Amino acid sequence: MTLTEDNTMKHIPNRHTVYQLSPASPLTERWRDASPLGNGLLGALVFGSVGIEEIVLTRGDLWQGGGDDTSRGIPDCGDILGDMRALMDEGRYAESNRLLWDRLSANGYGYGIACPAPLGEVTLTFGYDGLSTGYRRALHLDTAESEVTYTVGRIAVSRRFFASRADGRLWGRIEASGPIDLTAGIGFYHAGTPASEAVRGLAGESTPAGYPGTVLYTRPDGRGNTWSAVMRVIPDDTEAPQAAGGSVTLKGVTGVTIIVETLRETETQTAAMTAAALQAVPADYEAARSAHVRLHGALYGCADVRLYDSAPHSNEALLAEAYDGTVSPELTEKLWRMGRYLFICATSEGGLPFPLYGLWAGDYDLMWSQYTANENVQMCAWLASVGGLAGLLKPLIDYYFDKMPAFRENAALFGCRGIVASVYTSPYNSYLAPSVPVILHFTTTAGWLCRHFFEYADMTGDEETLREKILPFAVETALFIEDYAVIKDGRMRWYPSVSPENTPFEYRNSENPMWHDMPTTENATMELAIIKELLTTLIRVCSARGLYTDKLPVWQRLLDAVPPYEVNPDGAVREWQSPAFTDNYEHRHLSHIYPLFPGDEIGREHPLFPAFERAVDLRVLGASSGWSQMHMAAIYARLGRGERAADCLDVLAKTCLLPNLFTVHNDWRESGMTLRMGHPPVQLDASLGASNAVQMMLLDVSGGVVRILPALPTRLKKGSARGLCCPCGSVDIRWDTGKRSVYVRLHPVKDGELKLGLPFVGTEYAPAVIPVQVHKGKTATFRYCPE
């Protein structure tokens, strides 16, 4: 098949397309602006250049460096907790802060953290005479397919790629309206950074595979494993020539199909075997695409949000508008779609959960690229349940459940039973790391994870996973609470305690708000909230099933001992429930808001609701990051303050959004709105957090209430949502604020009663919350329009 000279895109850009008018653009680290593809295991970053296309290949299970070092054993620190508490009892918090850290360091406790890393790179070198015109680089989110089109002279060219969710391979299709020359190669990816130069020794080799048009590349990972990629190049009109070195050269072709398969080599599956098997795969791009789209589309299309009616605009136009003013309804919708797309593409059943870079590790020593579970891992999961993707939380459960043996040893560092999940983990790291106080002393990571585990069970009804993995994990988390908590006169004292990653005002580093000089405190509000939530959920779930009945009174005693939340002199809830510490408002984390969000203990009718709202308002904007802006947006949505939630999207777009809609940690333009760092790292939790924030503006499920349009900003005047989920089923919404009309349809999957919060509260037509009896399979419809 060939193109006509007008070179229209095979798939016309629509609301499911994000497209750019130029190739990946940063002068260094171009991968940060590439088009990301993924099937849950294999990732690809498509640069989109005209003369030489580069496609970085990654795999979610390829990590290098670091790992737990137990060669000298786990140090015996069982006595350290008593020493720390004795110092804290005397108010010597700064001295207590270093005790465990120093003990571990003195014993040579290793904590090198593994990093995800690229596998290799496909390069496509084209022989053109002249510059291109009419360039477009599109990422079709509904099909997870990239597309690049342009014209050189009178020859129109189209290049398409997708990472198949059906067969696991990367597929490519190149079509031209006239003959072109092409050299396709595969080999080491040099990112142009010191980190990539440092690992050049692991580059491996590119060689012919012994079959027409087929080459392979092998890459050791430094751990005794070998990773490989096999590429087969099939022209339409001629037989594929033999490969020379690590490349295949074609002359005068108009259509080419490319198939790439990656693998971790074993005795039963080698690169040579894969190359042989690849010869039997039909070179039918469209058939492979159809099989892939059926699987990807089922996930992507199970929910939908529509916020604008105009023709789609390029990313460049949308970002320029946002930088000059506010985020448009179109960009708002595309942020929702992009976060959802990334989550789907980087997650799959039997795979790993979503790390901070997703599948798209474009360098070899990426900052903060691990699973960081004092905020970031959780933010990546927030969009899943309401977005109809609760099933993709299963890898998160499997990943942490499998680490329980090491987590028990973490608990033993404190002389306790049960488990302590490390904040930082990787496939090769499970022990407490890095061994710094802000991480070591935050001991409720497992409890926070349990919130997502139980949410998965509630939304999917997966009773087997609940009983075999979630409850054992939660029960051992509670066992640590039982041993660690100090209860005197019926009141719990939890110490040492951390409010991630903040330091009380008395101990803060005023010159560097990023640093956490003295985080070792007691009764951090967030940790108390996690303990309450976990114990309450365990009692509810186990009581209903007659499980762990001997533990019910123990959990209830612990729950009753958790101290109440207190309010500081500014009228805000305290971040630490102790008079020894003063609140520090200049920090990016919003840990102590946990009972309001992501928890739902404090609802709108709770007496402390205003104190939590006050604490949010006192936070200083300039001390935030991209992901903390999205955390704030979710909190504002929970508060019902849609304008402020939308303001957070504006900040994100002006400061932390790259041209391809990847998000970074802080202000890469130095606009003065967020934390300053010389090299802001990619952190895709902010992208997924933006998707969650938009969902929460439209539907908030918390405290037993399903609220419709609870925080709709004025800029979203009309629109619709389909397939957003709550525990009873799914919800469709259509609204027009100009007419003050709303249409709601519930699709129940089980019988029961829910509390439905309707919009336009305060009118005579709709009460704030109404009880609704629903029946499985029977839709319930609500219409409100005063006209």
PDB file of C-alpha atoms in Angstrom, residues 40-293:
ATOM      1  CA  GLY A  40       2.514  -3.602  30.103  1.00  0.00           C
ATOM      2  CA  LEU A  41       5.978  -5.164  29.677  1.00  0.00           C
ATOM      3  CA  LEU A  42       7.600  -3.804  26.514  1.00  0.00           C
ATOM      4  CA  GLY A  43       7.987  -0.053  26.230  1.00  0.00           C
ATOM      5  CA  ALA A  44       9.107   2.101  23.315  1.00  0.00           C
ATOM      6  CA  LEU A  45       9.965   5.778  22.955  1.00  0.00           C
ATOM      7  CA  VAL A  46       9.518   7.035  19.398  1.00  0.00           C
ATOM      8  CA  PHE A  47      11.523  10.193  18.653  1.00  0.00           C
ATOM      9  CA  GLY A  48       9.925  10.896  15.271  1.00  0.00           C
ATOM     10  CA  SER A  49      12.844  12.524  13.443  1.00  0.00           C
ATOM     11  CA  VAL A  50      12.632  12.653   9.657  1.00  0.00           C
ATOM     12  CA  GLY A  51      16.119  11.579   8.574  1.00  0.00           C
ATOM     13  CA  ILE A  52      16.951   9.110  11.343  1.00  0.00           C
ATOM     14  CA  GLU A  53      14.205   7.624  13.446  1.00  0.00           C
ATOM     15  CA  GLU A  54      15.216   6.446  16.928  1.00  0.00           C
ATOM     16  CA  ILE A  55      13.066   4.095  18.981  1.00  0.00           C
ATOM     17  CA  VAL A  56      14.327   3.323  22.486  1.00  0.00           C
ATOM     18  CA  LEU A  57      13.319  -0.155  23.658  1.00  0.00           C
ATOM     19  CA  THR A  58      12.630  -0.767  27.344  1.00  0.00           C
ATOM     20  CA  ARG A  59      11.201  -3.577  29.442  1.00  0.00           C
ATOM     21  CA  GLY A  60       9.501  -3.202  32.789  1.00  0.00           C
ATOM     22  CA  ASP A  61      11.501  -6.090  34.232  1.00  0.00           C
ATOM     23  CA  LEU A  62      14.959  -4.839  33.147  1.00  0.00           C
ATOM     24  CA  TRP A  63      16.596  -3.151  36.137  1.00  0.00           C
ATOM     25  CA  GLN A  64      20.299  -2.732  36.741  1.00  0.00           C
ATOM     26  CA  GLY A  65      22.630  -1.892  39.633  1.00  0.00           C
ATOM     27  CA  GLY A  66      21.815  -1.757  43.314  1.00  0.00           C
ATOM     28  CA  GLY A  67      19.988  -4.454  45.171  1.00  0.00           C
ATOM     29  CA  ASP A  68      19.796  -5.574  48.791  1.00  0.00           C
ATOM     30  CA  ASP A  69      23.248  -6.252  50.242  1.00  0.00           C
ATOM     31  CA  THR A  70      22.930  -8.720  53.090  1.00  0.00           C
ATOM     32  CA  SER A  71      26.441 -10.102  52.762  1.00  0.00           C
ATOM     33  CA  ARG A  72      27.180  -8.951  56.287  1.00  0.00           C
ATOM     34  CA  GLY A  73      23.745  -9.864  57.577  1.00  0.00           C
ATOM     35  CA  ILE A  74      20.934  -7.673  58.831  1.00  0.00           C
ATOM     36  CA  PRO A  75      22.282  -5.737  61.824  1.00  0.00           C
ATOM     37  CA  ASP A  76      20.750  -6.479  65.202  1.00  0.00           C
ATOM     38  CA  CYS A  77      19.006  -3.232  66.070  1.00  0.00           C
ATOM     39  CA  GLY A  78      16.331  -4.632  68.370  1.00  0.00           C
ATOM     40  CA  ASP A  79      17.525  -2.481  71.256  1.00  0.00           C
ATOM     41  CA  ILE A  80      17.675   0.745  69.289  1.00  0.00           C
ATOM     42  CA  LEU A  81      13.968   1.558  69.570  1.00  0.00           C
ATOM     43  CA  GLY A  82      14.177   1.836  73.349  1.00  0.00           C
ATOM     44  CA  ASP A  83      17.220   4.108  73.118  1.00  0.00           C
ATOM     45  CA  MET A  84      15.498   6.350  70.587  1.00  0.00           C
ATOM     46  CA  ARG A  85      12.391   6.652  72.687  1.00  0.00           C
ATOM     47  CA  ALA A  86      14.387   7.438  75.818  1.00  0.00           C
ATOM     48  CA  LEU A  87      15.970  10.405  74.036  1.00  0.00           C
ATOM     49  CA  MET A  88      12.611  11.535  72.646  1.00  0.00           C
ATOM     50  CA  ASP A  89      11.076  11.358  76.130  1.00  0.00           C
ATOM     51  CA  GLU A  90      13.696  13.924  77.156  1.00  0.00           C
ATOM     52  CA  GLY A  91      12.918  16.127  74.139  1.00  0.00           C
ATOM     53  CA  ARG A  92      16.248  15.249  72.461  1.00  0.00           C
ATOM     54  CA  TYR A  93      14.664  14.585  69.087  1.00  0.00           C
ATOM     55  CA  ALA A  94      17.643  15.609  66.959  1.00  0.00           C
ATOM     56  CA  GLU A  95      19.867  13.114  68.774  1.00  0.00           C
ATOM     57  CA  SER A  96      17.299  10.368  68.403  1.00  0.00           C
ATOM     58  CA  ASN A  97      17.009  11.170  64.710  1.00  0.00           C
ATOM     59  CA  ARG A  98      20.379   9.579  63.862  1.00  0.00           C
ATOM     60  CA  LEU A  99      20.550   6.533  66.130  1.00  0.00           C
ATOM     61  CA  LEU A 100      19.172   3.875  63.782  1.00  0.00           C
ATOM     62  CA  TRP A 101      20.833   5.464  60.771  1.00  0.00           C
ATOM     63  CA  ASP A 102      24.224   5.459  62.505  1.00  0.00           C
ATOM     64  CA  ARG A 103      23.838   1.877  63.710  1.00  0.00           C
ATOM     65  CA  LEU A 104      23.056   0.621  60.218  1.00  0.00           C
ATOM     66  CA  SER A 105      25.878   2.609  58.664  1.00  0.00           C
ATOM     67  CA  ALA A 106      28.385   1.336  61.226  1.00  0.00           C
ATOM     68  CA  ASN A 107      27.412  -2.239  60.393  1.00  0.00           C
ATOM     69  CA  GLY A 108      27.888  -1.778  56.654  1.00  0.00           C
ATOM     70  CA  TYR A 109      24.195  -2.137  55.873  1.00  0.00           C
ATOM     71  CA  GLY A 110      23.916  -1.842  52.071  1.00  0.00           C
ATOM     72  CA  TYR A 111      21.060  -0.173  50.287  1.00  0.00           C
ATOM     73  CA  GLY A 112      22.046   0.451  46.675  1.00  0.00           C
ATOM     74  CA  ILE A 113      18.824   0.933  44.738  1.00  0.00           C
ATOM     75  CA  ALA A 114      18.366  -0.718  41.347  1.00  0.00           C
ATOM     76  CA  CYS A 115      17.203   1.477  38.459  1.00  0.00           C
ATOM     77  CA  PRO A 116      15.195   0.659  35.354  1.00  0.00           C
ATOM     78  CA  ALA A 117      17.310   0.942  32.224  1.00  0.00           C
ATOM     79  CA  PRO A 118      16.952   0.812  28.425  1.00  0.00           C
ATOM     80  CA  LEU A 119      17.381  -2.461  26.571  1.00  0.00           C
ATOM     81  CA  GLY A 120      18.547  -0.974  23.295  1.00  0.00           C
ATOM     82  CA  GLU A 121      17.558   1.114  20.313  1.00  0.00           C
ATOM     83  CA  VAL A 122      16.097   0.633  16.857  1.00  0.00           C
ATOM     84  CA  THR A 123      17.467   3.144  14.321  1.00  0.00           C
ATOM     85  CA  LEU A 124      15.919   3.772  10.913  1.00  0.00           C
ATOM     86  CA  THR A 125      18.074   5.836   8.558  1.00  0.00           C
ATOM     87  CA  PHE A 126      16.322   7.205   5.467  1.00  0.00           C
ATOM     88  CA  GLY A 127      17.845   8.416   2.214  1.00  0.00           C
ATOM     89  CA  TYR A 128      16.045  11.642   1.294  1.00  0.00           C
ATOM     90  CA  ASP A 129      17.007  14.622  -0.822  1.00  0.00           C
ATOM     91  CA  GLY A 130      15.628  17.798   0.775  1.00  0.00           C
ATOM     92  CA  LEU A 131      13.774  18.983   3.865  1.00  0.00           C
ATOM     93  CA  SER A 132      10.358  17.818   4.951  1.00  0.00           C
ATOM     94  CA  THR A 133       7.060  19.689   4.922  1.00  0.00           C
ATOM     95  CA  GLY A 134       3.699  18.984   6.527  1.00  0.00           C
ATOM     96  CA  TYR A 135       5.219  17.213   9.519  1.00  0.00           C
ATOM     97  CA  ARG A 136       2.920  15.653  12.157  1.00  0.00           C
ATOM     98  CA  ARG A 137       3.795  13.336  15.063  1.00  0.00           C
ATOM     99  CA  ALA A 138       0.729  11.754  16.623  1.00  0.00           C
ATOM    100  CA  LEU A 139       0.111   9.418  19.524  1.00  0.00           C
ATOM    101  CA  HIS A 140      -3.261   7.716  19.203  1.00  0.00           C
ATOM    102  CA  LEU A 141      -4.246   6.959  22.779  1.00  0.00           C
ATOM    103  CA  ASP A 142      -7.220   4.736  21.968  1.00  0.00           C
ATOM    104  CA  THR A 143      -5.057   2.373  19.899  1.00  0.00           C
ATOM    105  CA  ALA A 144      -1.674   2.944  21.605  1.00  0.00           C
ATOM    106  CA  GLU A 145      -0.110   3.613  18.215  1.00  0.00           C
ATOM    107  CA  SER A 146       2.356   6.306  17.173  1.00  0.00           C
ATOM    108  CA  GLU A 147       2.192   7.858  13.740  1.00  0.00           C
ATOM    109  CA  VAL A 148       4.607  10.202  11.975  1.00  0.00           C
ATOM    110  CA  THR A 149       3.759  11.730   8.590  1.00  0.00           C
ATOM    111  CA  TYR A 150       5.613  14.210   6.380  1.00  0.00           C
ATOM    112  CA  THR A 151       6.512  14.918   2.770  1.00  0.00           C
ATOM    113  CA  VAL A 152      10.000  15.194   1.262  1.00  0.00           C
ATOM    114  CA  GLY A 153       9.961  16.513  -2.310  1.00  0.00           C
ATOM    115  CA  ARG A 154       6.986  14.737  -3.856  1.00  0.00           C
ATOM    116  CA  ILE A 155       7.239  11.644  -1.661  1.00  0.00           C
ATOM    117  CA  ALA A 156       4.819  11.372   1.242  1.00  0.00           C
ATOM    118  CA  VAL A 157       5.910   9.124   4.113  1.00  0.00           C
ATOM    119  CA  SER A 158       3.994   7.523   6.963  1.00  0.00           C
ATOM    120  CA  ARG A 159       5.559   5.622   9.873  1.00  0.00           C
ATOM    121  CA  ARG A 160       3.457   3.790  12.457  1.00  0.00           C
ATOM    122  CA  PHE A 161       4.413   1.723  15.501  1.00  0.00           C
ATOM    123  CA  PHE A 162       2.680  -0.042  18.374  1.00  0.00           C
ATOM    124  CA  ALA A 163       3.733  -2.382  21.189  1.00  0.00           C
ATOM    125  CA  SER A 164       1.277  -5.225  20.882  1.00  0.00           C
ATOM    126  CA  ARG A 165      -0.751  -6.205  23.904  1.00  0.00           C
ATOM    127  CA  ALA A 166      -1.679  -9.370  21.998  1.00  0.00           C
ATOM    128  CA  ASP A 167       1.689 -10.899  21.039  1.00  0.00           C
ATOM    129  CA  GLY A 168       4.147  -8.776  23.038  1.00  0.00           C
ATOM    130  CA  ARG A 169       6.075  -7.527  19.993  1.00  0.00           C
ATOM    131  CA  LEU A 170       6.854  -4.065  18.662  1.00  0.00           C
ATOM    132  CA  TRP A 171       5.336  -3.674  15.216  1.00  0.00           C
ATOM    133  CA  GLY A 172       6.241  -1.010  12.683  1.00  0.00           C
ATOM    134  CA  ARG A 173       4.918  -0.037   9.285  1.00  0.00           C
ATOM    135  CA  ILE A 174       6.569   2.393   6.860  1.00  0.00           C
ATOM    136  CA  GLU A 175       4.748   3.482   3.701  1.00  0.00           C
ATOM    137  CA  ALA A 176       5.809   5.949   1.014  1.00  0.00           C
ATOM    138  CA  SER A 177       4.216   7.359  -2.141  1.00  0.00           C
ATOM    139  CA  GLY A 178       7.486   6.807  -4.004  1.00  0.00           C
ATOM    140  CA  PRO A 179      10.671   4.747  -3.625  1.00  0.00           C
ATOM    141  CA  ILE A 180      12.848   5.448  -0.603  1.00  0.00           C
ATOM    142  CA  ASP A 181      16.043   3.957   0.810  1.00  0.00           C
ATOM    143  CA  LEU A 182      16.163   2.629   4.343  1.00  0.00           C
ATOM    144  CA  THR A 183      18.777   1.161   6.686  1.00  0.00           C
ATOM    145  CA  ALA A 184      17.292  -0.438   9.802  1.00  0.00           C
ATOM    146  CA  GLY A 185      19.595  -1.225  12.724  1.00  0.00           C
ATOM    147  CA  ILE A 186      19.382  -2.326  16.318  1.00  0.00           C
ATOM    148  CA  GLY A 187      21.936  -1.881  19.092  1.00  0.00           C
ATOM    149  CA  PHE A 188      23.064   0.029  22.174  1.00  0.00           C
ATOM    150  CA  TYR A 189      21.180   3.203  23.043  1.00  0.00           C
ATOM    151  CA  HIS A 190      23.469   6.062  23.964  1.00  0.00           C
ATOM    152  CA  ALA A 191      21.430   8.721  25.733  1.00  0.00           C
ATOM    153  CA  GLY A 192      24.119  11.369  25.376  1.00  0.00           C
ATOM    154  CA  THR A 193      24.618  11.531  29.142  1.00  0.00           C
ATOM    155  CA  PRO A 194      27.448  10.496  31.487  1.00  0.00           C
ATOM    156  CA  ALA A 195      25.225   7.709  32.817  1.00  0.00           C
ATOM    157  CA  SER A 196      24.918   6.078  29.400  1.00  0.00           C
ATOM    158  CA  GLU A 197      28.657   6.381  28.805  1.00  0.00           C
ATOM    159  CA  ALA A 198      29.297   4.663  32.143  1.00  0.00           C
ATOM    160  CA  VAL A 199      27.362   1.544  31.131  1.00  0.00           C
ATOM    161  CA  ARG A 200      28.717   1.287  27.603  1.00  0.00           C
ATOM    162  CA  GLY A 201      30.581  -1.774  28.824  1.00  0.00           C
ATOM    163  CA  LEU A 202      27.209  -3.537  29.046  1.00  0.00           C
ATOM    164  CA  ALA A 203      26.429  -2.635  25.455  1.00  0.00           C
ATOM    165  CA  GLY A 204      26.501  -6.179  24.107  1.00  0.00           C
ATOM    166  CA  GLU A 205      26.585  -6.936  20.398  1.00  0.00           C
ATOM    167  CA  SER A 206      24.484  -6.483  17.265  1.00  0.00           C
ATOM    168  CA  THR A 207      24.790  -9.329  14.791  1.00  0.00           C
ATOM    169  CA  PRO A 208      22.990 -10.916  11.826  1.00  0.00           C
ATOM    170  CA  ALA A 209      20.623 -13.648  12.947  1.00  0.00           C
ATOM    171  CA  GLY A 210      21.196 -15.914   9.949  1.00  0.00           C
ATOM    172  CA  TYR A 211      17.814 -15.188   8.342  1.00  0.00           C
ATOM    173  CA  PRO A 212      16.880 -12.674   5.623  1.00  0.00           C
ATOM    174  CA  GLY A 213      16.384  -9.174   6.998  1.00  0.00           C
ATOM    175  CA  THR A 214      16.868 -10.288  10.610  1.00  0.00           C
ATOM    176  CA  VAL A 215      19.345  -8.948  13.189  1.00  0.00           C
ATOM    177  CA  LEU A 216      19.632  -9.389  16.916  1.00  0.00           C
ATOM    178  CA  TYR A 217      21.135  -7.475  19.799  1.00  0.00           C
ATOM    179  CA  THR A 218      22.166  -8.897  23.172  1.00  0.00           C
ATOM    180  CA  ARG A 219      22.729  -6.872  26.318  1.00  0.00           C
ATOM    181  CA  PRO A 220      23.940  -8.222  29.681  1.00  0.00           C
ATOM    182  CA  ASP A 221      22.456  -6.522  32.733  1.00  0.00           C
ATOM    183  CA  GLY A 222      25.442  -6.915  35.043  1.00  0.00           C
ATOM    184  CA  ARG A 223      23.668  -9.546  37.162  1.00  0.00           C
ATOM    185  CA  GLY A 224      24.396 -12.576  35.029  1.00  0.00           C
ATOM    186  CA  ASN A 225      21.257 -12.111  32.916  1.00  0.00           C
ATOM    187  CA  THR A 226      21.187 -11.472  29.179  1.00  0.00           C
ATOM    188  CA  TRP A 227      18.499  -9.466  27.485  1.00  0.00           C
ATOM    189  CA  SER A 228      17.951  -9.545  23.752  1.00  0.00           C
ATOM    190  CA  ALA A 229      16.009  -7.885  20.989  1.00  0.00           C
ATOM    191  CA  VAL A 230      15.453  -9.509  17.584  1.00  0.00           C
ATOM    192  CA  MET A 231      14.350  -7.381  14.625  1.00  0.00           C
ATOM    193  CA  ARG A 232      12.962  -8.653  11.339  1.00  0.00           C
ATOM    194  CA  VAL A 233      12.592  -6.218   8.409  1.00  0.00           C
ATOM    195  CA  ILE A 234      10.231  -7.262   5.579  1.00  0.00           C
ATOM    196  CA  PRO A 235       9.838  -5.089   2.435  1.00  0.00           C
ATOM    197  CA  ASP A 236       6.611  -5.349   0.429  1.00  0.00           C
ATOM    198  CA  ASP A 237       8.034  -5.561  -3.058  1.00  0.00           C
ATOM    199  CA  THR A 238      11.342  -7.390  -2.719  1.00  0.00           C
ATOM    200  CA  GLU A 239      12.849 -10.136  -0.653  1.00  0.00           C
ATOM    201  CA  ALA A 240      14.610  -8.942   2.469  1.00  0.00           C
ATOM    202  CA  PRO A 241      18.387  -8.830   1.971  1.00  0.00           C
ATOM    203  CA  GLN A 242      20.829 -10.501   4.304  1.00  0.00           C
ATOM    204  CA  ALA A 243      21.826  -8.436   7.293  1.00  0.00           C
ATOM    205  CA  ALA A 244      25.281  -6.908   7.532  1.00  0.00           C
ATOM    206  CA  GLY A 245      26.508  -6.342  11.058  1.00  0.00           C
ATOM    207  CA  GLY A 246      23.599  -5.084  13.115  1.00  0.00           C
ATOM    208  CA  SER A 247      21.549  -3.588  10.276  1.00  0.00           C
ATOM    209  CA  VAL A 248      19.534  -4.286   7.135  1.00  0.00           C
ATOM    210  CA  THR A 249      19.697  -2.022   4.057  1.00  0.00           C
ATOM    211  CA  LEU A 250      16.823  -1.664   1.578  1.00  0.00           C
ATOM    212  CA  LYS A 251      16.811   0.287  -1.700  1.00  0.00           C
ATOM    213  CA  GLY A 252      13.851   1.824  -3.496  1.00  0.00           C
ATOM    214  CA  VAL A 253      11.074   0.435  -1.305  1.00  0.00           C
ATOM    215  CA  THR A 254       7.575   1.844  -0.829  1.00  0.00           C
ATOM    216  CA  GLY A 255       6.357  -0.364   2.002  1.00  0.00           C
ATOM    217  CA  VAL A 256       8.171  -2.064   4.889  1.00  0.00           C
ATOM    218  CA  THR A 257       6.970  -4.005   7.932  1.00  0.00           C
ATOM    219  CA  ILE A 258       9.192  -4.248  10.995  1.00  0.00           C
ATOM    220  CA  ILE A 259       8.738  -6.739  13.842  1.00  0.00           C
ATOM    221  CA  VAL A 260      10.818  -6.589  17.042  1.00  0.00           C
ATOM    222  CA  GLU A 261      10.672  -9.170  19.795  1.00  0.00           C
ATOM    223  CA  THR A 262      12.441  -8.761  23.141  1.00  0.00           C
ATOM    224  CA  LEU A 263      13.249 -11.388  25.728  1.00  0.00           C
ATOM    225  CA  ARG A 264      15.199 -12.278  28.812  1.00  0.00           C
ATOM    226  CA  GLU A 265      17.262 -15.222  27.637  1.00  0.00           C
ATOM    227  CA  THR A 266      16.973 -18.606  29.357  1.00  0.00           C
ATOM    228  CA  GLU A 267      18.150 -22.120  28.555  1.00  0.00           C
ATOM    229  CA  THR A 268      14.817 -22.820  26.908  1.00  0.00           C
ATOM    230  CA  GLN A 269      14.461 -19.480  25.103  1.00  0.00           C
ATOM    231  CA  THR A 270      17.416 -17.781  23.444  1.00  0.00           C
ATOM    232  CA  ALA A 271      17.718 -14.954  20.953  1.00  0.00           C
ATOM    233  CA  ALA A 272      18.595 -17.478  18.220  1.00  0.00           C
ATOM    234  CA  MET A 273      15.423 -19.463  18.944  1.00  0.00           C
ATOM    235  CA  THR A 274      13.372 -16.285  18.908  1.00  0.00           C
ATOM    236  CA  ALA A 275      14.898 -15.220  15.588  1.00  0.00           C
ATOM    237  CA  ALA A 276      13.963 -18.584  14.071  1.00  0.00           C
ATOM    238  CA  ALA A 277      10.396 -18.419  15.394  1.00  0.00           C
ATOM    239  CA  LEU A 278      10.000 -14.863  14.112  1.00  0.00           C
ATOM    240  CA  GLN A 279      10.398 -16.062  10.517  1.00  0.00           C
ATOM    241  CA  ALA A 280       7.039 -17.826  10.741  1.00  0.00           C
ATOM    242  CA  VAL A 281       5.140 -14.709  11.911  1.00  0.00           C
ATOM    243  CA  PRO A 282       2.987 -13.312   9.062  1.00  0.00           C
ATOM    244  CA  ALA A 283       4.114  -9.809   8.104  1.00  0.00           C
ATOM    245  CA  ASP A 284       0.572  -8.486   8.434  1.00  0.00           C
ATOM    246  CA  TYR A 285       0.698  -5.189  10.329  1.00  0.00           C
ATOM    247  CA  GLU A 286      -3.034  -4.536  10.145  1.00  0.00           C
ATOM    248  CA  ALA A 287      -3.981  -7.968  11.481  1.00  0.00           C
ATOM    249  CA  ALA A 288      -1.520  -7.639  14.355  1.00  0.00           C
ATOM    250  CA  ARG A 289      -2.810  -4.141  15.021  1.00  0.00           C
ATOM    251  CA  SER A 290      -6.423  -5.339  15.163  1.00  0.00           C
ATOM    252  CA  ALA A 291      -5.564  -8.028  17.719  1.00  0.00           C
ATOM    253  CA  HIS A 292      -3.707  -5.465  19.822  1.00  0.00           C
ATOM    254  CA  VAL A 293      -6.419  -2.800  19.625  1.00  0.00           C
TER     255      VAL A 293
END
